Coordinates of C-alpha atoms and ligand atoms in Angstrom, one line a residue:
M1 CA 0.0 0.2 0.2
V2 CA 1.2 3.6 -0.4
G3 CA 1.3 5.4 2.7
E4 CA -0.4 8.8 3.3
S5 CA 3.1 10.9 2.9
L6 CA 3.9 8.9 0.2
L7 CA 1.0 9.4 -1.7
S8 CA 1.0 13.0 -1.1
R9 CA 4.7 13.5 -2.5
L10 CA 3.2 11.8 -5.6
L11 CA 0.4 14.1 -5.9
V12 CA 3.8 16.5 -7.0
T13 CA 5.6 14.7 -9.6
K14 CA 8.4 16.1 -11.8
F15 CA 9.6 15.0 -15.1
Y16 CA 12.5 17.1 -17.0
F17 CA 12.6 18.0 -20.7
P18 CA 16.0 17.5 -22.4
V19 CA 17.3 20.8 -21.5
Q20 CA 17.4 20.8 -18.2
I21 CA 16.2 24.1 -16.0
L22 CA 17.1 23.8 -12.5
C23 CA 14.0 25.9 -11.4
F24 CA 10.7 24.0 -10.6
L25 CA 7.7 25.7 -11.5
L26 CA 6.3 26.4 -7.8
L27 CA 2.4 25.1 -7.4
S28 CA 1.5 28.6 -6.3
T29 CA -2.2 29.5 -4.6
A30 CA -5.2 29.6 -6.7
T31 CA -5.7 32.9 -5.2
G32 CA -2.2 34.0 -5.7
R33 CA -2.6 33.4 -9.6
R34 CA -5.0 35.2 -9.9
E35 CA -3.9 38.1 -8.6
A36 CA -0.7 37.6 -10.8
S37 CA -3.1 37.7 -14.2
L38 CA -4.6 40.9 -13.1
G39 CA -1.7 43.1 -14.6
L40 CA -3.9 45.6 -15.9
A41 CA -5.8 46.0 -12.6
T42 CA -6.2 49.5 -11.5
G43 CA -7.7 50.8 -8.0
S44 CA -11.3 50.9 -9.7
L45 CA -10.6 47.7 -11.3
Q46 CA -9.6 45.9 -8.4
Q47 CA -13.2 47.0 -6.8
E48 CA -15.0 45.1 -9.3
Q49 CA -13.5 42.3 -8.6
Q50 CA -16.3 40.6 -6.9
A51 CA -18.5 41.8 -10.4
W52 CA -16.0 39.3 -12.8
A53 CA -19.3 36.3 -12.7
R54 CA -21.6 38.4 -15.0
P55 CA -22.9 36.2 -18.5
I56 CA -20.6 36.9 -21.3
D57 CA -23.7 38.7 -23.2
N58 CA -24.7 40.8 -20.1
G59 CA -22.2 43.9 -21.5
T60 CA -20.4 42.0 -24.1
I61 CA -17.1 42.4 -24.8
D62 CA -16.3 46.3 -25.8
L63 CA -13.2 47.7 -27.6
E64 CA -13.3 49.8 -24.8
W65 CA -12.0 47.0 -22.8
C66 CA -9.0 46.6 -24.9
T67 CA -5.6 46.7 -23.6
Q68 CA -1.5 46.0 -24.3
A69 CA -1.3 42.6 -25.0
E70 CA 1.3 40.8 -23.0
T71 CA 3.4 38.5 -25.3
P72 CA 6.3 36.3 -25.0
A73 CA 8.2 39.2 -26.8
G74 CA 6.8 42.1 -24.1
K75 CA 4.1 44.5 -24.1
V76 CA 2.2 44.4 -27.8
G77 CA -0.9 47.4 -28.2
C78 CA -2.6 45.7 -30.9
C79 CA -5.7 46.6 -30.2
P80 CA -8.2 47.9 -33.2
P81 CA -8.9 51.1 -34.2
R82 CA -11.7 52.6 -31.9
S83 CA -15.1 53.2 -33.7
T84 CA -16.9 56.2 -35.2
T85 CA -20.1 54.7 -35.4
S86 CA -21.8 51.9 -33.1
V87 CA -22.2 48.2 -32.4
V88 CA -24.3 46.3 -34.7
D89 CA -25.2 43.2 -34.2
F90 CA -24.7 40.5 -37.2
V91 CA -27.3 38.5 -39.3
H92 CA -26.7 36.7 -41.6
N93 CA -26.4 38.3 -44.9
T94 CA -29.0 35.7 -47.2
Q95 CA -28.2 37.5 -50.5
L96 CA -24.7 36.7 -50.9
P97 CA -24.1 33.5 -53.0
S98 CA -22.9 30.7 -51.5
R99 CA -18.5 30.8 -51.6
L100 CA -16.3 27.6 -52.2
R101 CA -13.5 27.3 -49.9
Q102 CA -11.2 25.1 -52.2
P103 CA -7.3 23.7 -51.0
V104 CA -4.3 25.5 -52.4
H105 CA -2.7 23.3 -54.1
L106 CA -5.6 22.9 -56.5
L107 CA -6.8 26.6 -56.7
S108 CA -6.3 27.7 -61.0
S109 CA -4.7 30.5 -61.7
D110 CA -7.5 32.9 -62.2
Y111 CA -8.1 32.1 -58.5
I112 CA -4.7 32.8 -57.4
A113 CA -4.4 35.8 -59.4
K114 CA -7.4 37.0 -57.9
Y115 CA -6.5 35.9 -54.5
I116 CA -3.2 37.9 -54.9
R117 CA -4.7 41.1 -56.4
A118 CA -7.5 40.6 -52.9
Y119 CA -4.2 40.9 -50.6
E120 CA -2.5 43.6 -52.3
L121 CA -5.5 45.6 -52.2
M122 CA -5.6 45.0 -48.4
K123 CA -2.0 45.5 -47.7
A124 CA -2.5 48.9 -49.7
L125 CA -5.5 49.6 -47.3
P126 CA -4.3 53.1 -44.7
P127 CA -2.6 51.5 -41.7
D128 CA -5.9 52.7 -39.4
D129 CA -8.1 51.5 -41.9
P130 CA -9.2 48.2 -39.7
R131 CA -9.7 46.1 -43.1
N132 CA -5.6 46.5 -43.8
F133 CA -4.0 43.3 -43.0
D134 CA -1.5 45.0 -40.4
Q135 CA -4.9 45.8 -38.8
Q136 CA -6.3 42.2 -39.1
A137 CA -2.9 40.5 -38.0
N138 CA -3.4 43.0 -35.0
V139 CA -7.3 41.4 -34.6
H140 CA -5.5 37.9 -33.4
C141 CA -3.2 39.5 -31.0
A142 CA -5.6 41.2 -29.4
Y143 CA -7.7 38.0 -28.9
C144 CA -5.0 35.6 -28.4
D145 CA -2.8 37.7 -25.8
G146 CA -5.7 38.5 -23.7
A147 CA -5.9 42.1 -24.4
F148 CA -9.6 42.1 -24.2
L149 CA -11.2 41.7 -21.0
Y150 CA -14.8 40.1 -20.2
A151 CA -17.7 42.6 -20.2
N152 CA -17.7 44.2 -16.5
S153 CA -14.7 42.0 -15.5
T154 CA -11.2 42.2 -14.7
E155 CA -10.3 38.6 -16.1
R156 CA -8.5 39.0 -19.5
L157 CA -10.3 36.9 -22.2
H158 CA -8.9 34.5 -24.0
I159 CA -9.9 32.5 -27.0
H160 CA -7.1 29.9 -27.2
R161 CA -7.1 26.5 -25.7
N162 CA -10.6 26.1 -24.2
W163 CA -13.9 26.2 -26.5
F164 CA -13.7 29.7 -28.1
F165 CA -11.2 27.7 -29.9
F166 CA -12.9 27.0 -33.1
P167 CA -15.8 29.4 -33.0
W168 CA -14.0 32.4 -32.6
H169 CA -11.4 31.5 -35.5
R170 CA -14.1 30.5 -37.4
W171 CA -15.4 34.3 -36.9
F172 CA -12.7 36.0 -37.4
L173 CA -12.1 33.9 -41.0
Y174 CA -15.1 34.7 -41.9
F175 CA -14.9 38.3 -41.8
H176 CA -11.4 38.4 -43.4
E177 CA -12.7 36.4 -46.4
R178 CA -15.7 39.1 -46.1
I179 CA -13.0 42.0 -46.5
L180 CA -11.1 40.3 -49.5
A181 CA -14.0 39.6 -51.8
S182 CA -15.3 43.5 -50.9
L183 CA -11.9 44.9 -51.8
I184 CA -12.1 42.6 -55.5
E185 CA -15.8 43.7 -55.8
D186 CA -16.5 39.7 -56.5
D187 CA -19.3 38.1 -53.4
T188 CA -18.1 34.4 -54.8
F189 CA -14.3 35.1 -53.6
A190 CA -13.7 32.4 -50.5
L191 CA -10.6 31.8 -48.6
P192 CA -8.6 28.5 -50.0
F193 CA -7.2 25.9 -47.0
W194 CA -4.1 24.5 -46.6
N195 CA -4.7 20.5 -46.6
W196 CA -1.8 19.6 -44.5
D197 CA -3.6 16.8 -42.8
N198 CA -3.9 15.4 -46.8
Q199 CA -0.9 12.7 -47.2
S200 CA -1.3 12.4 -50.8
A201 CA 2.3 11.7 -52.5
S202 CA 1.1 12.6 -56.1
D203 CA 1.5 16.4 -57.3
P204 CA 0.8 19.2 -56.8
L205 CA 1.8 17.6 -52.6
P206 CA -0.8 19.1 -50.1
N207 CA 1.3 18.3 -47.2
V208 CA 4.3 20.9 -48.0
I209 CA 4.2 25.4 -48.0
P210 CA 2.2 25.8 -50.8
Q211 CA 4.0 27.4 -53.6
M212 CA 2.2 30.5 -54.0
Y213 CA 3.2 31.9 -50.1
L214 CA 6.7 31.4 -51.2
T215 CA 6.8 32.6 -55.3
N216 CA 4.7 36.0 -54.7
P217 CA 5.5 38.7 -52.7
V218 CA 2.4 39.8 -51.5
L219 CA 2.0 36.2 -49.5
F220 CA 5.5 35.7 -48.9
D221 CA 6.8 36.2 -45.2
D222 CA 10.4 36.5 -44.4
F223 CA 9.9 35.1 -40.9
R224 CA 9.4 31.2 -41.7
N225 CA 11.6 28.3 -41.6
P226 CA 13.7 28.0 -45.0
D227 CA 14.6 23.9 -43.5
H228 CA 10.6 23.4 -44.0
F229 CA 9.9 25.0 -48.2
P230 CA 9.3 22.1 -50.7
P231 CA 9.7 19.2 -50.4
R232 CA 9.4 18.9 -47.0
L233 CA 6.2 17.6 -45.7
A234 CA 4.7 19.2 -43.1
D235 CA 6.0 17.1 -39.6
L236 CA 1.5 17.7 -37.9
N237 CA 3.6 16.7 -34.8
F238 CA 6.4 18.7 -34.7
V239 CA 8.1 20.9 -32.1
P240 CA 11.4 22.7 -32.0
G241 CA 15.1 20.8 -31.2
D242 CA 12.7 17.2 -32.5
G243 CA 16.2 15.9 -33.8
A244 CA 16.3 14.9 -37.7
P245 CA 13.5 14.1 -40.0
I246 CA 12.5 10.8 -41.0
S247 CA 11.8 9.9 -44.5
D248 CA 8.7 11.5 -46.4
S249 CA 7.1 7.7 -46.4
K250 CA 7.5 7.0 -42.4
Q251 CA 6.2 11.2 -42.2
R252 CA 2.8 10.5 -44.4
E253 CA 2.4 7.2 -42.2
E254 CA 2.8 9.4 -38.7
N255 CA 0.9 12.7 -39.9
N256 CA -2.0 10.1 -40.8
A257 CA -1.8 8.3 -37.3
L258 CA -1.8 11.6 -35.9
M259 CA -4.7 12.8 -37.0
Y260 CA -6.4 9.5 -36.1
K261 CA -5.7 10.1 -32.8
Q262 CA -6.4 13.6 -32.4
L263 CA -9.1 13.4 -34.5
V264 CA -11.1 10.7 -34.6
N265 CA -10.5 9.3 -31.0
A266 CA -11.6 13.2 -29.9
R267 CA -15.1 11.9 -29.6
T268 CA -16.4 14.0 -27.0
T269 CA -17.1 17.8 -27.3
R270 CA -14.8 18.3 -24.7
L271 CA -11.8 16.8 -26.3
F272 CA -12.4 17.6 -29.2
Y273 CA -13.2 22.0 -29.0
G274 CA -11.2 22.2 -25.1
K275 CA -13.0 22.6 -22.4
E276 CA -15.8 24.8 -21.2
Y277 CA -14.9 28.2 -20.4
H278 CA -17.2 30.5 -18.6
P279 CA -17.3 34.0 -17.6
G280 CA -14.9 35.0 -14.6
D281 CA -12.9 31.5 -15.1
S282 CA -10.0 32.4 -13.7
K283 CA -8.2 29.2 -15.5
P284 CA -9.8 29.3 -19.4
D285 CA -6.9 26.4 -20.3
G286 CA -8.1 22.6 -20.9
L287 CA -7.1 22.5 -24.7
G288 CA -8.3 20.9 -27.4
T289 CA -7.3 18.1 -29.0
I290 CA -6.5 19.5 -32.1
E291 CA -5.4 22.7 -30.9
S292 CA -2.3 21.3 -29.7
A293 CA -1.6 18.7 -32.9
P294 CA -1.9 19.7 -35.6
H295 CA -2.7 23.4 -34.7
N296 CA -0.2 24.2 -32.4
T297 CA 2.4 21.8 -34.2
V298 CA 1.8 23.7 -37.8
H299 CA 2.1 26.7 -36.3
K300 CA 5.6 26.1 -34.7
W301 CA 6.8 24.5 -38.0
T302 CA 6.5 27.1 -40.0
G303 CA 7.6 29.7 -38.2
S304 CA 11.0 30.6 -37.9
S305 CA 13.8 29.1 -35.7
G306 CA 16.1 32.1 -36.2
K307 CA 13.5 34.0 -34.5
P308 CA 13.1 34.3 -30.0
H309 CA 9.5 32.7 -30.2
F310 CA 9.5 31.1 -33.8
E311 CA 7.8 34.9 -35.3
D312 CA 5.6 34.9 -37.2
M313 CA 3.6 31.9 -37.3
G314 CA 5.2 29.9 -34.0
V315 CA 3.7 32.6 -31.8
F316 CA 0.5 34.0 -31.5
Y317 CA 0.6 37.9 -31.7
S318 CA 2.5 37.6 -34.7
A319 CA 1.0 34.9 -36.6
A320 CA -1.4 36.1 -38.5
R321 CA 1.1 38.3 -40.3
D322 CA 2.5 35.6 -41.7
P323 CA -0.5 35.4 -44.8
I324 CA -0.4 31.5 -44.8
F325 CA -2.0 31.9 -41.9
Y326 CA -5.7 31.9 -43.0
P327 CA -5.0 28.8 -45.1
H328 CA -3.5 27.1 -42.1
H329 CA -6.9 27.7 -40.1
A330 CA -9.4 27.5 -43.2
N331 CA -7.9 23.7 -42.5
L332 CA -9.1 24.0 -39.2
D333 CA -12.4 25.2 -40.1
R334 CA -12.9 22.3 -42.7
L335 CA -11.4 19.4 -39.9
W336 CA -14.3 21.5 -37.4
T337 CA -17.0 20.7 -40.0
V338 CA -15.1 16.9 -41.1
W339 CA -15.1 16.0 -37.2
K340 CA -19.3 16.8 -37.3
T341 CA -20.0 13.8 -40.0
L342 CA -17.4 11.0 -37.9
P343 CA -19.5 8.7 -35.6
R344 CA -19.7 10.0 -32.3
N345 CA -20.0 6.2 -31.4
R346 CA -17.5 3.6 -31.6
K347 CA -19.9 0.7 -32.9
G348 CA -23.6 1.4 -32.4
P349 CA -26.1 2.9 -35.4
F350 CA -24.1 6.7 -36.3
R351 CA -24.6 8.7 -33.8
P352 CA -23.3 12.2 -34.9
R353 CA -20.7 14.4 -32.8
R354 CA -22.3 17.4 -30.7
D355 CA -21.4 21.2 -30.7
Y356 CA -22.0 22.3 -26.8
K357 CA -25.5 23.5 -25.6
D358 CA -23.9 25.6 -22.5
P359 CA -25.5 29.2 -22.9
D360 CA -22.5 30.1 -22.1
W361 CA -20.9 29.2 -25.2
L362 CA -24.2 29.9 -27.8
N363 CA -24.3 33.7 -26.6
A364 CA -20.8 34.7 -26.3
T365 CA -19.7 37.4 -28.1
F366 CA -16.8 38.9 -29.9
L367 CA -16.5 42.2 -32.3
F368 CA -15.3 42.4 -35.6
Y369 CA -15.1 45.3 -37.9
D370 CA -16.3 43.9 -41.2
E371 CA -16.0 44.8 -45.1
K372 CA -17.8 48.1 -44.5
R373 CA -16.1 49.1 -41.6
R374 CA -18.8 48.1 -39.0
L375 CA -18.0 47.1 -35.6
V376 CA -20.0 43.8 -35.3
R377 CA -21.1 41.6 -32.9
V378 CA -21.3 38.0 -33.1
R379 CA -22.2 35.1 -31.0
V380 CA -21.0 31.9 -31.4
R381 CA -24.0 30.5 -32.2
D382 CA -24.3 32.0 -35.5
A383 CA -21.2 30.6 -36.5
L384 CA -22.0 26.4 -36.1
K385 CA -23.1 26.6 -39.6
T386 CA -20.9 27.3 -42.5
E387 CA -24.0 27.1 -44.8
Q388 CA -25.6 29.4 -43.0
L389 CA -22.4 31.7 -43.1
G390 CA -22.6 31.1 -46.8
Y391 CA -19.5 29.1 -47.5
R392 CA -18.8 25.3 -47.6
Y393 CA -15.7 23.3 -48.5
Q394 CA -14.7 21.3 -51.7
D395 CA -14.8 17.7 -50.5
I396 CA -11.3 16.3 -50.0
H397 CA -10.9 12.6 -49.5
N398 CA -9.6 12.6 -45.5
A399 CA -7.6 9.2 -46.2
W400 CA -6.6 9.5 -42.3
V401 CA -10.0 9.1 -40.8
T402 CA -9.7 5.6 -41.8
A403 CA -5.5 5.9 -40.9
R404 CA -6.2 3.7 -37.5
P405 CA -2.3 2.5 -36.5
S406 CA -2.7 -1.4 -36.5
T407 CA 0.5 -2.1 -34.9
A408 CA 1.2 -2.9 -31.2
V409 CA 4.4 -2.8 -30.1
S410 CA 6.2 -3.8 -26.4
G411 CA 9.8 -4.5 -25.2
K412 CA 12.5 -3.6 -23.4
I413 CA 12.2 -0.7 -20.3
Q414 CA 14.5 1.8 -21.6
K415 CA 15.8 4.1 -18.4
L416 CA 15.4 7.9 -19.4
E417 CA 15.5 10.3 -17.3
S418 CA 13.0 12.4 -18.7
V419 CA 10.6 9.8 -19.2
F420 CA 8.0 9.3 -16.7
S421 CA 5.7 6.6 -16.6
T422 CA 3.3 5.0 -14.2
K423 CA 0.3 2.6 -13.3
V424 CA -3.2 4.1 -13.4
K425 CA -6.3 2.6 -11.7
R426 CA -9.3 2.0 -14.3
P427 CA -12.3 2.2 -11.9
L428 CA -14.5 -0.4 -14.4
K429 CA -18.2 -0.2 -14.5
N430 CA -18.3 -4.0 -14.2
K431 CA -16.0 -3.9 -11.0
L432 CA -13.6 -6.4 -13.0
T433 CA -11.3 -7.9 -10.3
R434 CA -9.3 -10.6 -12.6
L435 CA -6.1 -8.9 -13.0
N436 CA -5.3 -9.1 -16.6
K437 CA -3.2 -11.9 -16.8
A438 CA -1.2 -10.5 -20.1
L439 CA -0.4 -7.3 -18.3
G440 CA 1.3 -8.8 -15.2
P441 CA 4.4 -8.9 -16.3
L442 CA 4.2 -5.5 -17.3
F443 CA 3.8 -4.2 -13.8
R444 CA 6.7 -5.6 -12.7
M445 CA 8.9 -3.4 -15.4
F446 CA 7.9 -0.2 -13.8
S447 CA 9.6 0.0 -11.3
Y448 CA 11.3 4.1 -11.3
V449 CA 10.6 7.2 -11.0
P450 CA 13.0 9.5 -12.8
L451 CA 14.6 12.0 -9.9
N452 CA 13.2 10.7 -7.0
N453 CA 13.3 7.0 -7.0
L454 CA 9.7 7.0 -5.9
P455 CA 7.9 3.4 -6.6
T456 CA 5.5 4.3 -9.2
L457 CA 2.3 2.7 -7.8
F458 CA -0.2 5.6 -7.6
S459 CA -3.7 5.0 -7.1
G460 CA -5.3 7.2 -9.9
G461 CA -8.6 7.6 -7.8
G462 CA -12.3 6.8 -8.6
G463 CA -13.5 7.5 -11.9
D464 CA -17.2 9.4 -12.5
K465 CA -18.6 7.0 -14.8
S466 CA -21.7 6.2 -13.2
D467 CA -23.3 2.6 -12.9
D468 CA -26.6 2.9 -14.0
D469 CA -25.3 4.2 -17.3
D470 CA -25.5 0.7 -19.5
D471 CA -24.7 2.6 -23.3
D472 CA -21.3 1.5 -23.8
D473 CA -21.1 2.7 -26.8
E474 CA -21.8 6.2 -26.8
V475 CA -19.7 6.3 -23.1
E476 CA -15.7 7.6 -24.0
E477 CA -12.8 6.5 -21.8
I478 CA -10.3 9.8 -20.9
L479 CA -7.2 9.6 -19.7
V480 CA -6.9 12.8 -17.1
I481 CA -4.0 14.3 -16.4
Q482 CA -4.5 16.2 -13.4
G483 CA -2.9 19.4 -12.3
V484 CA -0.3 20.1 -15.5
E485 CA 1.4 23.3 -14.7
L486 CA 4.2 24.7 -17.3
D487 CA 5.3 28.4 -18.3
Y488 CA 2.9 30.4 -20.8
N489 CA 5.9 31.4 -22.4
K490 CA 7.8 27.6 -22.9
A491 CA 7.1 25.8 -26.4
T492 CA 6.3 22.0 -23.9
K493 CA 5.5 19.1 -25.5
F494 CA 4.8 15.7 -24.9
D495 CA 3.5 12.7 -26.0
V496 CA 1.6 10.0 -24.4
Y497 CA 1.6 6.6 -24.5
I498 CA -0.4 3.7 -23.0
N499 CA 1.2 0.4 -21.9
Y500 CA 4.8 1.5 -24.0
P501 CA 7.0 1.9 -21.3
N502 CA 9.9 2.4 -23.4
A503 CA 8.1 4.7 -25.6
N504 CA 10.8 7.4 -26.3
E505 CA 11.5 10.7 -28.4
N506 CA 12.3 8.6 -31.5
T507 CA 9.3 6.4 -30.8
P508 CA 7.1 7.0 -33.8
V509 CA 3.1 8.2 -33.1
N510 CA 1.8 5.3 -36.0
V511 CA 2.0 2.9 -33.0
V512 CA -1.6 1.3 -31.4
E513 CA -0.2 3.1 -28.1
F514 CA 0.1 6.0 -29.0
A515 CA -2.6 8.1 -27.3
G516 CA -1.8 11.7 -28.6
T517 CA 0.1 14.7 -27.7
F518 CA 0.0 17.9 -25.5
V519 CA 1.2 21.7 -27.4
N520 CA 1.6 24.4 -26.0
V521 CA 2.5 27.9 -27.9
P522 CA 4.1 31.0 -26.1
N523 CA 1.8 32.9 -25.3
S524 CA 2.5 34.8 -22.2
A525 CA 0.0 35.6 -19.3
G526 CA 2.7 37.7 -18.2
K527 CA 6.1 37.3 -17.6
G528 CA 6.7 34.3 -14.6
H529 CA 3.3 32.5 -15.4
I530 CA 1.8 29.7 -15.2
M531 CA -0.7 27.8 -17.1
E532 CA -2.8 25.1 -14.9
T533 CA -4.3 23.0 -17.2
E534 CA -5.6 19.5 -17.5
V535 CA -4.5 17.3 -20.4
R536 CA -7.3 14.6 -21.5
L537 CA -7.5 12.2 -23.7
G538 CA -10.1 9.8 -25.5
I539 CA -8.7 6.5 -25.1
S540 CA -11.6 3.9 -25.4
D541 CA -10.7 3.3 -29.0
T542 CA -6.9 2.2 -28.1
L543 CA -8.0 0.3 -25.3
E544 CA -9.6 -1.7 -27.4
Q545 CA -7.4 -2.5 -29.7
L546 CA -4.5 -3.5 -26.9
G547 CA -7.0 -6.1 -25.3
L548 CA -7.0 -3.6 -22.3
E549 CA -10.8 -3.2 -21.7
D550 CA -11.1 -5.6 -18.6
A551 CA -8.0 -4.4 -17.6
D552 CA -7.5 -3.2 -14.0
Y553 CA -4.6 -1.2 -14.6
I554 CA -3.3 0.5 -17.5
V555 CA 0.3 2.2 -17.3
V556 CA 1.2 5.7 -18.7
T557 CA 4.3 7.1 -20.1
L558 CA 4.9 10.6 -20.8
V559 CA 7.2 11.4 -23.1
P560 CA 8.9 15.2 -23.3
R561 CA 9.4 16.5 -27.1
G562 CA 12.1 19.0 -28.9
S563 CA 13.7 21.8 -25.5
S564 CA 11.5 23.2 -23.5
G565 CA 11.0 24.0 -19.9
P566 CA 9.8 21.3 -16.9
V567 CA 7.0 20.1 -16.4
T568 CA 4.5 19.4 -13.4
F569 CA 1.9 17.6 -12.6
K570 CA -0.3 16.3 -9.8
G571 CA -1.5 12.9 -11.1
F572 CA -3.9 11.2 -12.9
K573 CA -7.9 9.4 -13.5
I574 CA -9.6 8.1 -15.6
K575 CA -13.1 9.3 -16.5
Y576 CA -16.1 8.4 -18.8
E577 CA -18.1 11.0 -20.8
T578 CA -20.4 11.4 -23.6
Ligands
C2O601 CU1 -5.3 31.5 -32.9 CU2 -3.7 29.4 -35.1 O1 -4.2 30.7 -33.8

C-alpha cells in the first residue's frame, strides 16, 4: 500500500525535458495566480473583482476594454482602432452567393491571381483602416494575448486553449474573407485552405508550404523556417529541437496516425473543442486535442527557428502577420466540419458528434470589423453552420479518417531520465477484479520514477462512470492528466503512450499505444506565468486495440519532446464521458 505521506509526495510529480532548467515551477495558490493574472488592474478595477462572474452577453466584449497584449516578446499594442459608429449585431446575409473554399494546392491560376490582387489591396489600405492587413493580424494578437477583458470583468478573455478556439477563429476568417471579397468586388470570393492533413504523394503535394506563399511577394513572409520549404513535408507532430527529419513515407504514415488519434479518437465535444470556459473563470486553459496538434504543431513548424519565439507563425501575437495563417486556419475550420461527420459512438449505428449546448458558449460574443468598417457583434451560436455563413468546403478525401494504427509494440524498459511512467487504476463499471494476466509482467517492468526513485504505484482515484449508464457505445474513457503546470512562455510538448514503458522521443506515433499529445505555443499571460491545466485524451479505442478493456490498470508513459521547460503534474485519473 502507498502510505499517506508517500502518496502526497506522489501528488506532485516532476519530469524534466532534455534541456534541464533548474528551477521548479512552484505550485502557487489559486489566489496567487489570480492576482498575478490581473496585470492591468487599476484601483477601480480591483474594486470590481467581485463582479467578474457575469454572463458574457450581459454587456458584451467592448473595445473599451482593449488594452496592451502581453506576449512572450513583451507588451504589444494591438488593439483595433476605435469605432466612430455604434456596434451592430450580426445577421446572416442571405443575399450573398454561396462560396466554395478550395484546397490551395488545387487552385486555378485565375483564382490565384484574384487572391493575390485581394491581398495587394488589403495591404495597400491606410494603416489605421481596420481592414488593413496589419490591422487584421492585430485582431488575432489582441484576442489571443489577452488584450480584451470580459465585459464588466477584470479577467482577460482567452480564445485559445478552451471552447472558444473553433468559433472565434471561424468568425475571424469569415470577416477576413468578406473584406478581401469586397476589395476585389467579388462576392463569390472564398479563402482557400492549406490541406496539410492530406498525405497524397502525387503532384501538387498538399502537405508542403504551397508555392504561391513562397513565390509571390504579397504572400511571402520572411519569418518562416527555410528548412521547411518544399519538398519538405509538414510534420504534424513537430516540436522545435526534435531531431532529424524522417523519410517522407514515414512522415506520411505518422501524420495520418496523428490525425486519427487527435481527431477520430476525440469523440466527445470537450475532448475536441477544448474545455468549458465560463465568464470569470480565472483558469481558462484546457486545450482540445486538435488545438495541441496539428494546430499548434503546424504553427511552430512554419515559424522561423531563427527568431526568439518562432515568429511569425510560431507565436500567436505575430502568427496572423504571415498570410499562410489564413489557409492554415481555413483547414482547421474545415476539419471542424469533418469532425462533425464522424460517428460519436465507436460501434453501433451512427450517432452524430455534437456542439456544446451551454448557453455561456452559444451566447458568447466577440467584436469584429466587417468589410464596411462597421463594428459587428457576433455570437458563437451564429457560427455553427458554415452554410448559414454562406460557404462550404470542397470535398476532399480525408484518408486519415481510416488510418487507425494497427501495429502494437512492446519492448524492454529503457531508463530515460526525462520520460515518466506510472500505473493508473481504471475504475471499471463492471467492477472487474480479475487482473488481466497478460498485464502482469508489464506492471513489474515499472520500478522507477526519474529524479527521486519513488515507487510508481499510483492510485489513480475513483472515476465517475455512473453505474446506471449502460450505453457503453456512447461512453468514452478519458485519461486525465491532472494539475499540469507549465510556463506559458515555453514551447512545451509531451506525447502520451499507453502500456509502452520504453517509449522515448524517437518512438513513432503510428503505433496503437500512442494516445495523443499535448502542445503549448508560447502565449504569455505575463512573465513567469504558469498555465495550470488538465490534459485529456480519449483512450477507449486504444484500450480496445490493446485488449485492455478489462484491465484494472494501465501504464501511462509521458514522453517530453523537443527542448523546452519543465512540467509538473499532480496525478492521473480515468473518467468517462459522453
Ligand atoms: Cu489563434 Cu492558430 O491561432
